[in-house]
Amino acid sequence: MTGRRGPTLLSLGLNRARDTVTAQTPVTDLDEQTARDELARLAKVLGGANAAYHTSDDPVISDADYDALKRRNSEIEAQFPGLKRKDSPSEQVGATPSEGFSKVTHAVPMLSLANAFDDTDVVEFDGRIRKYLGLDGAAALSYTAEPKIDGLSLSLRYEKGELVQAATRGDGTVGENVTANARTIHNVPQSLNGAPDVLEVRGEVYMSHPDFEALNARQAEAGQKQFANPRNAAAGSLRQLDATITRARPLEFFAYAWGALSEPLAETQMGAIERLNALGFQTNPLTIICDSPEAMVAHYRDIEQQRASLGYDIDGVVYKVNDLGLQGRLGFRSTTPRWAIAHKFPAELAWTRLDSIDIQVGRTGALSPVARLAPVTVGGVVVSNATLHNEDYIAGRDNKGDEIREGKDIRVGDWVQVYRAGDVIPKVADVDLSKRSKDAPVFEMPHSCPQCGSDAVREPGDAVRRCTGGLICPAQAVEKLKHFVSRSAFDIDGLGAKQVEQFYADGWIAEPADIFELRAKYGSGVQQLKNREGWGDKSASNLFDAIDDRRNIPLNRVIFALGIRHVGDAAANLLALHYATWDAFSAAMRTAQEGNPAWNDLLSIDGVGAVMATSLATTFNQAAEIASIDRLVAHLDIQTAARPDTAGSPVAGKTVVFTGTLEKMTRAEAKARAEALGAKVSGSVSAKTDILVAGPGAGSKAKKAVELGIETLDEDAWLELIAPL
Ligand code: IVH
């Protein structure tokens, strides 16, 4: 059965042209009244169609239309949380159970933190900040230092003092709406007195040690599953579709940051935390101000001493620049703030036996040895696999050829010490040579691919042995496809790793373009998806719709999805912002060759180095790759990339060159700020330059700008130009 069945189109107030066609007013352009009206109409349409779903045989909305309207409803709610209706379709449990929680787009992204692992990293963090701000070593600069809580982050939105929405971090941009559940947490205030009109409070949901022990005891009594650690228990409890279960779980909340605000909370980080505390939030009493990296490290040692007796899990100490004005100047890298860092505690360790070493083949052909271990508990989590990186690592050398583990190699049958740091895959820290049998053979990496038999070679300078089979290697092809449908790439609902493996095994898909031909080939005719085991009418048509939904896709996702070596999520973003369109990007990649203008332009992107540039240029130089990419792109409608917040920016899209000495900011800061406002910063003046910002000592560039008639500003005039933002 496909289609929501129920009352007629007209009685639901459904306008097919308006509701089922994709061209709708973007939610960001809606005014409040239109949004309210649209939510009312959507509640009626979706509620009616849903209620009548099982009672009539007269289809009015297809499942795809139903899902599209529901998504639209969630998007409007995310943009106007205060307008969310009591009868909101997104709160209707059971309406579309597979969706789970509705989605919330964070008004301000929820970022993560860069890590420091030793004292030197902390000194370097301070050094980087001083350099960026142009402060010398003697200038005063203070930081807050506070425990890093090992739970899960939560964003609470208050409007006019009332809690209106709670969302998990999700991928940082879109999280899950867990409002009903968050309301059950005893130290999440439902309302606030004297708070800014809009206040998003961010912090960590966690479970205390005694509550965790008691919960596991209750679970055991009831014959239910045990949680491995307090963090898993907290996550499992918050992400319950049934809020009554969450209510029965003893969760707590520490506030340590904020998102959207209608007015500043304070001038300093410490002041803001004190204000949150005064508003009724629990904040961490171990938060102090430090005036130097030495003081920060001393507080770290102090907290480390207290760790076991705190009564809740922490995994490090977070340092944040105290002055919020400076935080603003420092800004963000793609996913982490420049003004904060997490100083992690050393990982926990355990000894176990290495049963075997398996070789996995990745999407770029890399052969990765994986340790299969006798299961052992490390820091509350059962570990049975560990990464062994590459053959040098197994032999006891790092990628520079220096000794690791005092040069001890790893052999099958060894007793190994494994450790876990955060969520990363466990690693091998040490080997007990006294327990090794005399005839244990030295481990040798295979010289042919265990999946396709092609030669596996190690290029000079590469630590990794790679299968040379390319697209003929099934492992590479499947891993590329899995990467293609992964969360930061095409993220196609209903098409996960398992489905990709099955479709690949049956020859239904061999490369990404095939995904977009599935409906045409297997939607009707002799072989049909709906007739496959585990599939039916509805799930098949849902998958085809989900695939069609992704034909229109942001440029950064396409670039990331190609799975090019060294081009991760953040790099794909940078590339998309730089080139803006697929045509510009692909033309540049096809022409880029060491030293030519396209190559130099590629390298001018902050965050793109020679290794990445080579990888991109090599990929776009291979006939088979290009054919596969072109075949894919023919199915897509790729969106132009634009910085979301540069709408009113006077410098968006302009090419700016800085020259001479800047006195109020460093070059790095000037560049980062200009780019954040949508400008492109170039190193040389040409006819394409729009603005030259010239400080004292400007020479040939300023002269050239005058010759070319380019607008030239001094530093103050530039700051004035961008000041309103
Ligand atoms: S500040 C913009 N402070 O650690 C940065 N994060 O590894 C906002 N966390 O996603 C985060 N304790 O979930 C901050 N005292 C603390 C924290 C903390 C735990 C978590 C948070 C974040 C993750 C990053």
Coordinates of C-alpha atoms in Angstrom, one line a residue, residues 285-700:
P285 CA 32.1 24.6 40.8
L286 CA 35.6 23.6 39.7
T287 CA 35.7 26.4 37.1
I288 CA 38.5 29.0 37.7
I289 CA 40.3 31.7 36.0
C290 CA 44.0 31.1 35.0
D291 CA 46.5 33.7 33.9
S292 CA 49.0 31.5 32.2
P293 CA 49.5 28.0 30.7
E294 CA 51.3 27.0 33.9
A295 CA 48.3 27.9 36.0
M296 CA 46.0 26.0 33.5
V297 CA 48.2 22.9 33.7
A298 CA 48.3 23.2 37.5
H299 CA 44.4 23.2 37.6
Y300 CA 44.4 20.2 35.3
R301 CA 46.6 18.3 37.7
D302 CA 44.4 19.3 40.6
I303 CA 41.2 18.2 38.9
E304 CA 43.0 14.9 37.8
Q305 CA 43.6 14.3 41.5
Q306 CA 40.0 14.8 42.3
R307 CA 38.7 12.8 39.3
A308 CA 37.9 9.6 41.1
S309 CA 35.9 11.3 43.9
L310 CA 33.8 13.7 41.9
G311 CA 31.0 11.3 41.6
Y312 CA 30.6 11.8 37.8
D313 CA 32.7 11.0 34.8
I314 CA 35.0 13.6 33.3
D315 CA 37.6 13.1 30.6
G316 CA 39.7 16.2 30.7
V317 CA 39.8 19.9 31.4
V318 CA 38.5 22.6 29.0
Y319 CA 40.3 26.0 28.7
K320 CA 38.5 28.9 27.2
V321 CA 39.7 32.5 26.5
N322 CA 37.9 34.5 29.2
D323 CA 37.4 37.8 27.3
L324 CA 34.3 37.3 25.1
G325 CA 35.4 40.1 22.8
L326 CA 38.6 38.2 22.1
Q327 CA 36.6 35.0 21.6
G328 CA 34.7 36.9 19.0
R329 CA 37.8 38.0 17.3
L330 CA 39.3 34.5 17.4
G331 CA 36.3 32.9 15.9
F332 CA 36.1 29.4 14.5
R333 CA 37.9 26.9 12.3
S334 CA 35.4 24.7 10.4
T335 CA 34.3 22.7 13.4
T336 CA 36.1 24.0 16.5
P337 CA 36.5 27.4 18.1
R338 CA 40.1 28.9 18.1
W339 CA 39.5 30.2 21.6
A340 CA 39.0 26.8 23.4
I341 CA 40.7 23.5 23.8
A342 CA 40.1 20.3 25.7
H343 CA 43.1 19.0 27.6
K344 CA 42.4 15.2 27.8
F345 CA 43.3 12.8 30.5
P346 CA 45.5 9.9 29.5
A347 CA 43.6 7.0 28.2
E348 CA 42.7 3.9 30.2
L349 CA 44.6 0.7 29.7
A350 CA 44.1 -3.1 29.8
W351 CA 46.0 -6.2 28.9
T352 CA 44.6 -8.9 26.6
R353 CA 45.6 -11.5 24.0
L354 CA 45.9 -10.7 20.3
D355 CA 44.0 -13.6 18.6
S356 CA 44.5 -12.6 14.9
I357 CA 45.3 -9.8 12.5
D358 CA 42.7 -9.2 9.8
I359 CA 43.3 -7.0 6.7
Q360 CA 40.6 -4.6 5.7
V361 CA 40.6 -2.8 2.4
G362 CA 39.4 0.8 2.4
R363 CA 37.9 3.0 -0.3
T364 CA 41.2 4.3 -1.3
G365 CA 42.7 0.8 -1.5
A366 CA 44.6 1.1 1.8
L367 CA 45.2 -2.2 3.5
S368 CA 44.5 -1.7 7.2
P369 CA 45.5 -4.4 9.7
V370 CA 43.0 -4.8 12.5
A371 CA 43.8 -6.6 15.8
R372 CA 41.1 -9.1 16.8
L373 CA 41.4 -9.3 20.6
A374 CA 40.2 -11.6 23.4
P375 CA 37.4 -9.2 24.7
V376 CA 38.5 -7.0 27.6
T377 CA 36.9 -4.2 29.5
V378 CA 38.7 -0.8 29.1
G379 CA 37.2 2.1 30.9
G380 CA 33.8 0.5 31.1
V381 CA 33.6 -0.6 27.5
V382 CA 34.3 -4.0 26.1
V383 CA 37.0 -3.9 23.5
S384 CA 37.6 -6.7 21.0
N385 CA 39.2 -4.9 18.1
A386 CA 42.0 -2.4 17.9
T387 CA 43.5 -0.6 15.0
L388 CA 47.1 -1.5 14.0
H389 CA 47.4 1.3 11.4
N390 CA 50.0 -0.1 9.0
E391 CA 53.0 -2.4 8.8
D392 CA 55.5 0.1 10.3
Y393 CA 53.2 0.5 13.3
I394 CA 53.1 -3.3 13.7
A395 CA 56.9 -3.4 13.4
G396 CA 57.3 -0.8 16.2
R397 CA 58.0 2.4 14.1
D398 CA 56.0 5.6 13.6
N399 CA 55.6 7.3 10.3
K400 CA 58.9 9.2 10.7
G401 CA 60.7 5.9 11.3
D402 CA 61.2 6.6 15.0
E403 CA 60.7 3.8 17.5
I404 CA 57.3 3.3 19.2
R405 CA 56.7 0.9 22.1
E406 CA 60.5 0.9 22.5
G407 CA 60.7 -0.7 19.1
K408 CA 58.7 -3.8 20.1
D409 CA 56.8 -5.4 17.2
I410 CA 53.4 -7.0 17.4
R411 CA 52.8 -10.7 16.6
V412 CA 49.7 -12.9 16.5
G413 CA 49.3 -14.6 20.0
D414 CA 51.0 -11.7 21.8
W415 CA 49.7 -10.2 25.1
V416 CA 49.1 -6.6 24.2
Q417 CA 48.1 -3.5 26.3
V418 CA 45.2 -1.7 24.7
Y419 CA 43.9 1.8 25.4
R420 CA 40.9 3.9 24.6
A421 CA 40.9 7.6 24.3
G422 CA 37.5 9.2 24.0
D423 CA 35.5 7.7 21.2
V424 CA 38.4 6.7 19.1
I425 CA 39.1 3.1 18.0
P426 CA 41.2 1.4 20.6
K427 CA 45.0 1.2 20.0
V428 CA 47.8 -1.0 21.2
A429 CA 50.1 0.7 23.7
D430 CA 52.5 -2.1 24.6
V431 CA 53.5 -5.7 24.1
D432 CA 54.6 -8.2 26.8
L433 CA 57.6 -9.9 25.2
S434 CA 58.0 -12.2 28.2
K435 CA 54.8 -13.9 27.3
R436 CA 55.7 -14.4 23.6
S437 CA 56.3 -17.9 22.4
K438 CA 59.7 -18.4 20.8
D439 CA 58.4 -19.6 17.4
A440 CA 55.8 -16.8 17.0
P441 CA 56.4 -15.6 13.4
V442 CA 57.1 -11.9 12.6
F443 CA 53.9 -10.4 11.0
E444 CA 54.1 -9.7 7.3
M445 CA 51.6 -7.6 5.3
P446 CA 50.3 -9.4 2.3
H447 CA 51.7 -8.2 -1.0
S448 CA 48.4 -8.8 -2.8
C449 CA 45.0 -7.6 -2.0
P450 CA 43.1 -10.2 0.1
Q451 CA 39.9 -9.1 -1.7
C452 CA 40.7 -8.9 -5.4
G453 CA 44.2 -10.5 -5.6
S454 CA 45.7 -7.4 -7.3
D455 CA 49.2 -6.3 -6.3
A456 CA 49.3 -4.4 -3.1
V457 CA 52.2 -2.0 -3.3
R458 CA 53.8 0.5 -1.0
E459 CA 54.8 3.7 -2.7
P460 CA 57.9 5.5 -1.4
G461 CA 57.0 7.9 1.3
D462 CA 53.6 6.2 1.9
A463 CA 53.2 4.3 5.2
V464 CA 50.4 2.4 3.7
R465 CA 50.3 -0.6 1.3
R466 CA 47.6 -0.1 -1.2
C467 CA 45.6 -2.4 -3.5
T468 CA 46.2 -1.4 -7.1
G469 CA 42.9 -2.9 -8.3
G470 CA 41.1 0.5 -8.3
L471 CA 37.4 0.1 -9.3
I472 CA 37.9 -3.6 -10.1
C473 CA 38.5 -4.3 -6.4
P474 CA 35.2 -5.1 -4.9
A475 CA 36.3 -3.9 -1.5
Q476 CA 37.3 -0.5 -2.8
A477 CA 34.1 -0.2 -4.9
V478 CA 31.9 -1.1 -1.9
E479 CA 33.7 1.2 0.5
K480 CA 33.5 4.0 -2.0
L481 CA 29.7 3.4 -2.3
K482 CA 29.3 3.3 1.5
H483 CA 31.2 6.5 1.8
F484 CA 29.0 8.0 -0.9
V485 CA 25.8 7.3 1.1
S486 CA 27.2 8.2 4.5
R487 CA 25.9 10.9 6.7
S488 CA 28.1 13.8 5.6
A489 CA 27.8 12.8 2.0
F490 CA 24.5 11.9 0.3
D491 CA 22.9 10.6 3.5
I492 CA 20.1 8.6 1.7
D493 CA 17.4 7.4 4.0
G494 CA 17.1 3.6 3.7
L495 CA 20.4 3.2 1.9
G496 CA 23.0 2.2 4.5
A497 CA 26.1 0.1 4.5
K498 CA 24.1 -3.1 4.5
Q499 CA 21.9 -2.3 1.5
V500 CA 24.9 -1.0 -0.4
E501 CA 26.6 -4.4 0.2
Q502 CA 23.6 -6.3 -1.0
F503 CA 23.0 -4.2 -4.1
Y504 CA 26.6 -4.4 -5.0
A505 CA 26.8 -8.1 -4.5
D506 CA 23.9 -8.6 -6.9
G507 CA 25.3 -6.2 -9.5
W508 CA 22.6 -3.6 -9.0
I509 CA 25.0 -0.8 -8.2
A510 CA 28.7 -0.6 -9.0
E511 CA 29.4 3.1 -8.8
P512 CA 27.4 6.1 -7.4
A513 CA 25.6 7.0 -10.7
D514 CA 23.9 3.6 -10.5
I515 CA 22.1 4.6 -7.4
F516 CA 20.2 7.2 -9.3
E517 CA 19.2 4.7 -12.0
L518 CA 17.7 2.2 -9.5
R519 CA 14.1 3.4 -9.9
A520 CA 14.3 3.2 -13.7
K521 CA 15.8 -0.3 -13.6
Y522 CA 14.2 -1.9 -10.6
G523 CA 11.1 0.2 -10.0
S524 CA 9.1 -1.8 -12.5
G525 CA 9.8 -4.7 -15.0
V526 CA 11.0 -8.2 -14.4
Q527 CA 13.3 -7.6 -11.4
Q528 CA 11.8 -5.2 -8.9
L529 CA 13.1 -3.9 -5.6
K530 CA 9.8 -4.4 -3.9
N531 CA 10.0 -8.2 -4.5
R532 CA 13.4 -8.5 -2.9
E533 CA 13.6 -10.2 0.5
G534 CA 13.2 -7.6 3.2
W535 CA 11.6 -5.1 0.9
G536 CA 8.0 -4.2 0.1
D537 CA 5.9 -1.7 -1.9
K538 CA 6.3 1.0 0.7
S539 CA 9.9 0.6 1.6
A540 CA 10.9 0.4 -2.1
S541 CA 9.0 3.5 -3.1
N542 CA 10.4 5.3 0.0
L543 CA 13.9 4.4 -1.1
F544 CA 13.3 5.6 -4.6
D545 CA 11.8 8.9 -3.2
A546 CA 14.7 9.3 -0.8
I547 CA 17.1 8.9 -3.7
D548 CA 15.2 11.4 -5.8
D549 CA 15.2 13.8 -2.9
R550 CA 19.0 13.9 -3.0
R551 CA 19.3 14.8 -6.7
N552 CA 19.2 18.4 -5.6
I553 CA 22.2 18.6 -3.3
P554 CA 24.7 21.0 -1.8
L555 CA 28.1 21.2 -3.5
N556 CA 30.1 20.4 -0.4
R557 CA 28.3 17.1 0.0
V558 CA 29.1 16.1 -3.6
I559 CA 32.8 17.0 -3.2
F560 CA 33.0 15.0 0.1
A561 CA 31.0 12.1 -1.4
L562 CA 33.5 11.5 -4.2
G563 CA 35.8 10.0 -1.5
I564 CA 39.0 11.6 -2.8
R565 CA 42.0 10.9 -0.6
H566 CA 42.8 13.7 1.9
V567 CA 39.5 15.5 1.1
G568 CA 37.4 15.2 4.3
D569 CA 34.3 16.9 5.4
A570 CA 35.9 20.2 6.4
A571 CA 38.1 20.4 3.2
A572 CA 35.0 19.7 1.1
N573 CA 33.4 22.7 2.8
L574 CA 36.3 24.9 2.1
L575 CA 36.5 23.9 -1.5
A576 CA 32.7 24.4 -2.0
L577 CA 32.9 27.9 -0.5
H578 CA 35.9 28.8 -2.6
Y579 CA 34.5 27.6 -6.0
A580 CA 30.8 28.1 -5.3
T581 CA 29.6 26.0 -8.3
W582 CA 30.3 22.5 -9.5
D583 CA 31.3 23.8 -12.9
A584 CA 33.9 26.1 -11.4
F585 CA 35.2 23.4 -9.1
S586 CA 35.4 20.6 -11.7
A587 CA 36.9 22.9 -14.3
A588 CA 39.6 24.0 -11.9
M589 CA 40.4 20.5 -10.8
R590 CA 40.7 19.3 -14.4
T591 CA 43.2 22.1 -15.2
A592 CA 45.1 22.3 -11.9
Q593 CA 48.7 21.3 -12.5
E594 CA 51.6 22.1 -10.3
G595 CA 52.5 25.8 -10.7
N596 CA 49.7 26.9 -13.1
P597 CA 47.1 29.5 -12.0
A598 CA 44.4 27.0 -11.2
W599 CA 46.9 25.1 -9.0
N600 CA 48.0 28.3 -7.2
D601 CA 44.4 29.4 -6.7
L602 CA 43.7 26.0 -5.2
L603 CA 46.6 26.3 -2.8
S604 CA 45.5 29.8 -1.8
I605 CA 42.6 28.3 0.1
D606 CA 43.5 28.3 3.8
G607 CA 43.4 24.6 4.7
V608 CA 44.4 23.2 1.4
G609 CA 48.0 22.0 1.1
A610 CA 50.1 20.4 -1.6
V611 CA 49.1 16.8 -0.6
M612 CA 45.4 17.5 -0.9
A613 CA 45.9 19.5 -4.1
T614 CA 47.9 16.6 -5.7
S615 CA 45.2 14.1 -4.7
L616 CA 42.5 16.3 -6.3
A617 CA 44.4 16.9 -9.5
T618 CA 45.3 13.2 -9.8
T619 CA 41.7 12.1 -9.4
F620 CA 40.5 14.6 -12.0
N621 CA 43.2 13.4 -14.4
Q622 CA 42.1 9.8 -14.5
A623 CA 39.8 8.9 -17.4
A624 CA 37.9 6.2 -15.4
E625 CA 37.3 8.5 -12.5
I626 CA 36.2 11.4 -14.7
A627 CA 33.8 9.2 -16.6
S628 CA 32.3 7.9 -13.3
I629 CA 32.1 11.5 -11.9
D630 CA 30.5 12.9 -15.0
R631 CA 28.0 10.0 -15.1
L632 CA 27.0 10.9 -11.6
V633 CA 26.8 14.6 -12.0
A634 CA 24.4 14.2 -15.0
H635 CA 21.9 12.9 -12.5
L636 CA 22.3 15.8 -10.1
D637 CA 21.2 19.3 -9.6
I638 CA 24.1 20.7 -7.5
Q639 CA 23.4 23.7 -5.4
T640 CA 25.6 26.8 -5.4
A641 CA 27.5 27.1 -2.2
A642 CA 27.2 30.3 -0.3
R643 CA 28.1 31.3 3.3
P644 CA 24.8 31.3 5.0
D645 CA 25.4 34.4 7.1
T646 CA 26.8 36.8 4.5
A647 CA 23.5 38.1 3.2
G648 CA 23.9 41.7 4.3
S649 CA 27.7 41.6 4.1
P650 CA 29.1 44.5 2.0
V651 CA 32.1 42.4 1.0
A652 CA 30.3 39.1 0.2
G653 CA 31.7 37.7 -3.1
K654 CA 34.4 40.4 -3.3
T655 CA 38.0 39.6 -3.8
V656 CA 40.1 41.4 -1.2
V657 CA 43.9 41.7 -0.9
F658 CA 45.7 42.8 2.2
T659 CA 49.1 44.4 2.0
G660 CA 51.5 46.4 4.2
T661 CA 51.5 46.2 8.0
L662 CA 48.1 45.8 9.7
E663 CA 48.1 47.4 13.1
K664 CA 44.8 46.3 14.6
M665 CA 44.8 42.7 13.7
T666 CA 47.1 40.0 12.4
R667 CA 47.0 38.8 8.8
A668 CA 45.5 35.5 9.8
E669 CA 42.7 37.3 11.7
A670 CA 42.1 39.7 8.8
K671 CA 41.9 36.9 6.4
A672 CA 39.6 34.7 8.6
R673 CA 37.3 37.6 9.3
A674 CA 37.0 38.7 5.6
E675 CA 36.3 35.1 4.6
A676 CA 33.7 34.7 7.3
L677 CA 31.9 37.7 5.7
G678 CA 31.9 36.0 2.3
A679 CA 34.9 37.7 0.8
K680 CA 37.6 35.9 -1.1
V681 CA 41.1 36.8 0.1
S682 CA 43.9 36.7 -2.5
G683 CA 47.6 37.2 -2.2
S684 CA 48.1 39.2 -5.4
V685 CA 46.4 42.2 -7.1
S686 CA 44.8 41.6 -10.5
A687 CA 41.9 43.0 -12.5
K688 CA 39.7 40.6 -10.4
T689 CA 40.6 42.4 -7.2
D690 CA 37.8 44.4 -5.7
I691 CA 39.4 46.0 -2.6
L692 CA 43.0 46.5 -1.6
V693 CA 43.5 47.0 2.2
A694 CA 46.8 48.7 2.5
G695 CA 48.7 49.3 5.7
P696 CA 51.9 51.3 6.3
G697 CA 54.7 50.0 4.1
A698 CA 52.5 48.9 1.2
G699 CA 54.6 48.8 -1.9
S700 CA 54.1 47.4 -5.4

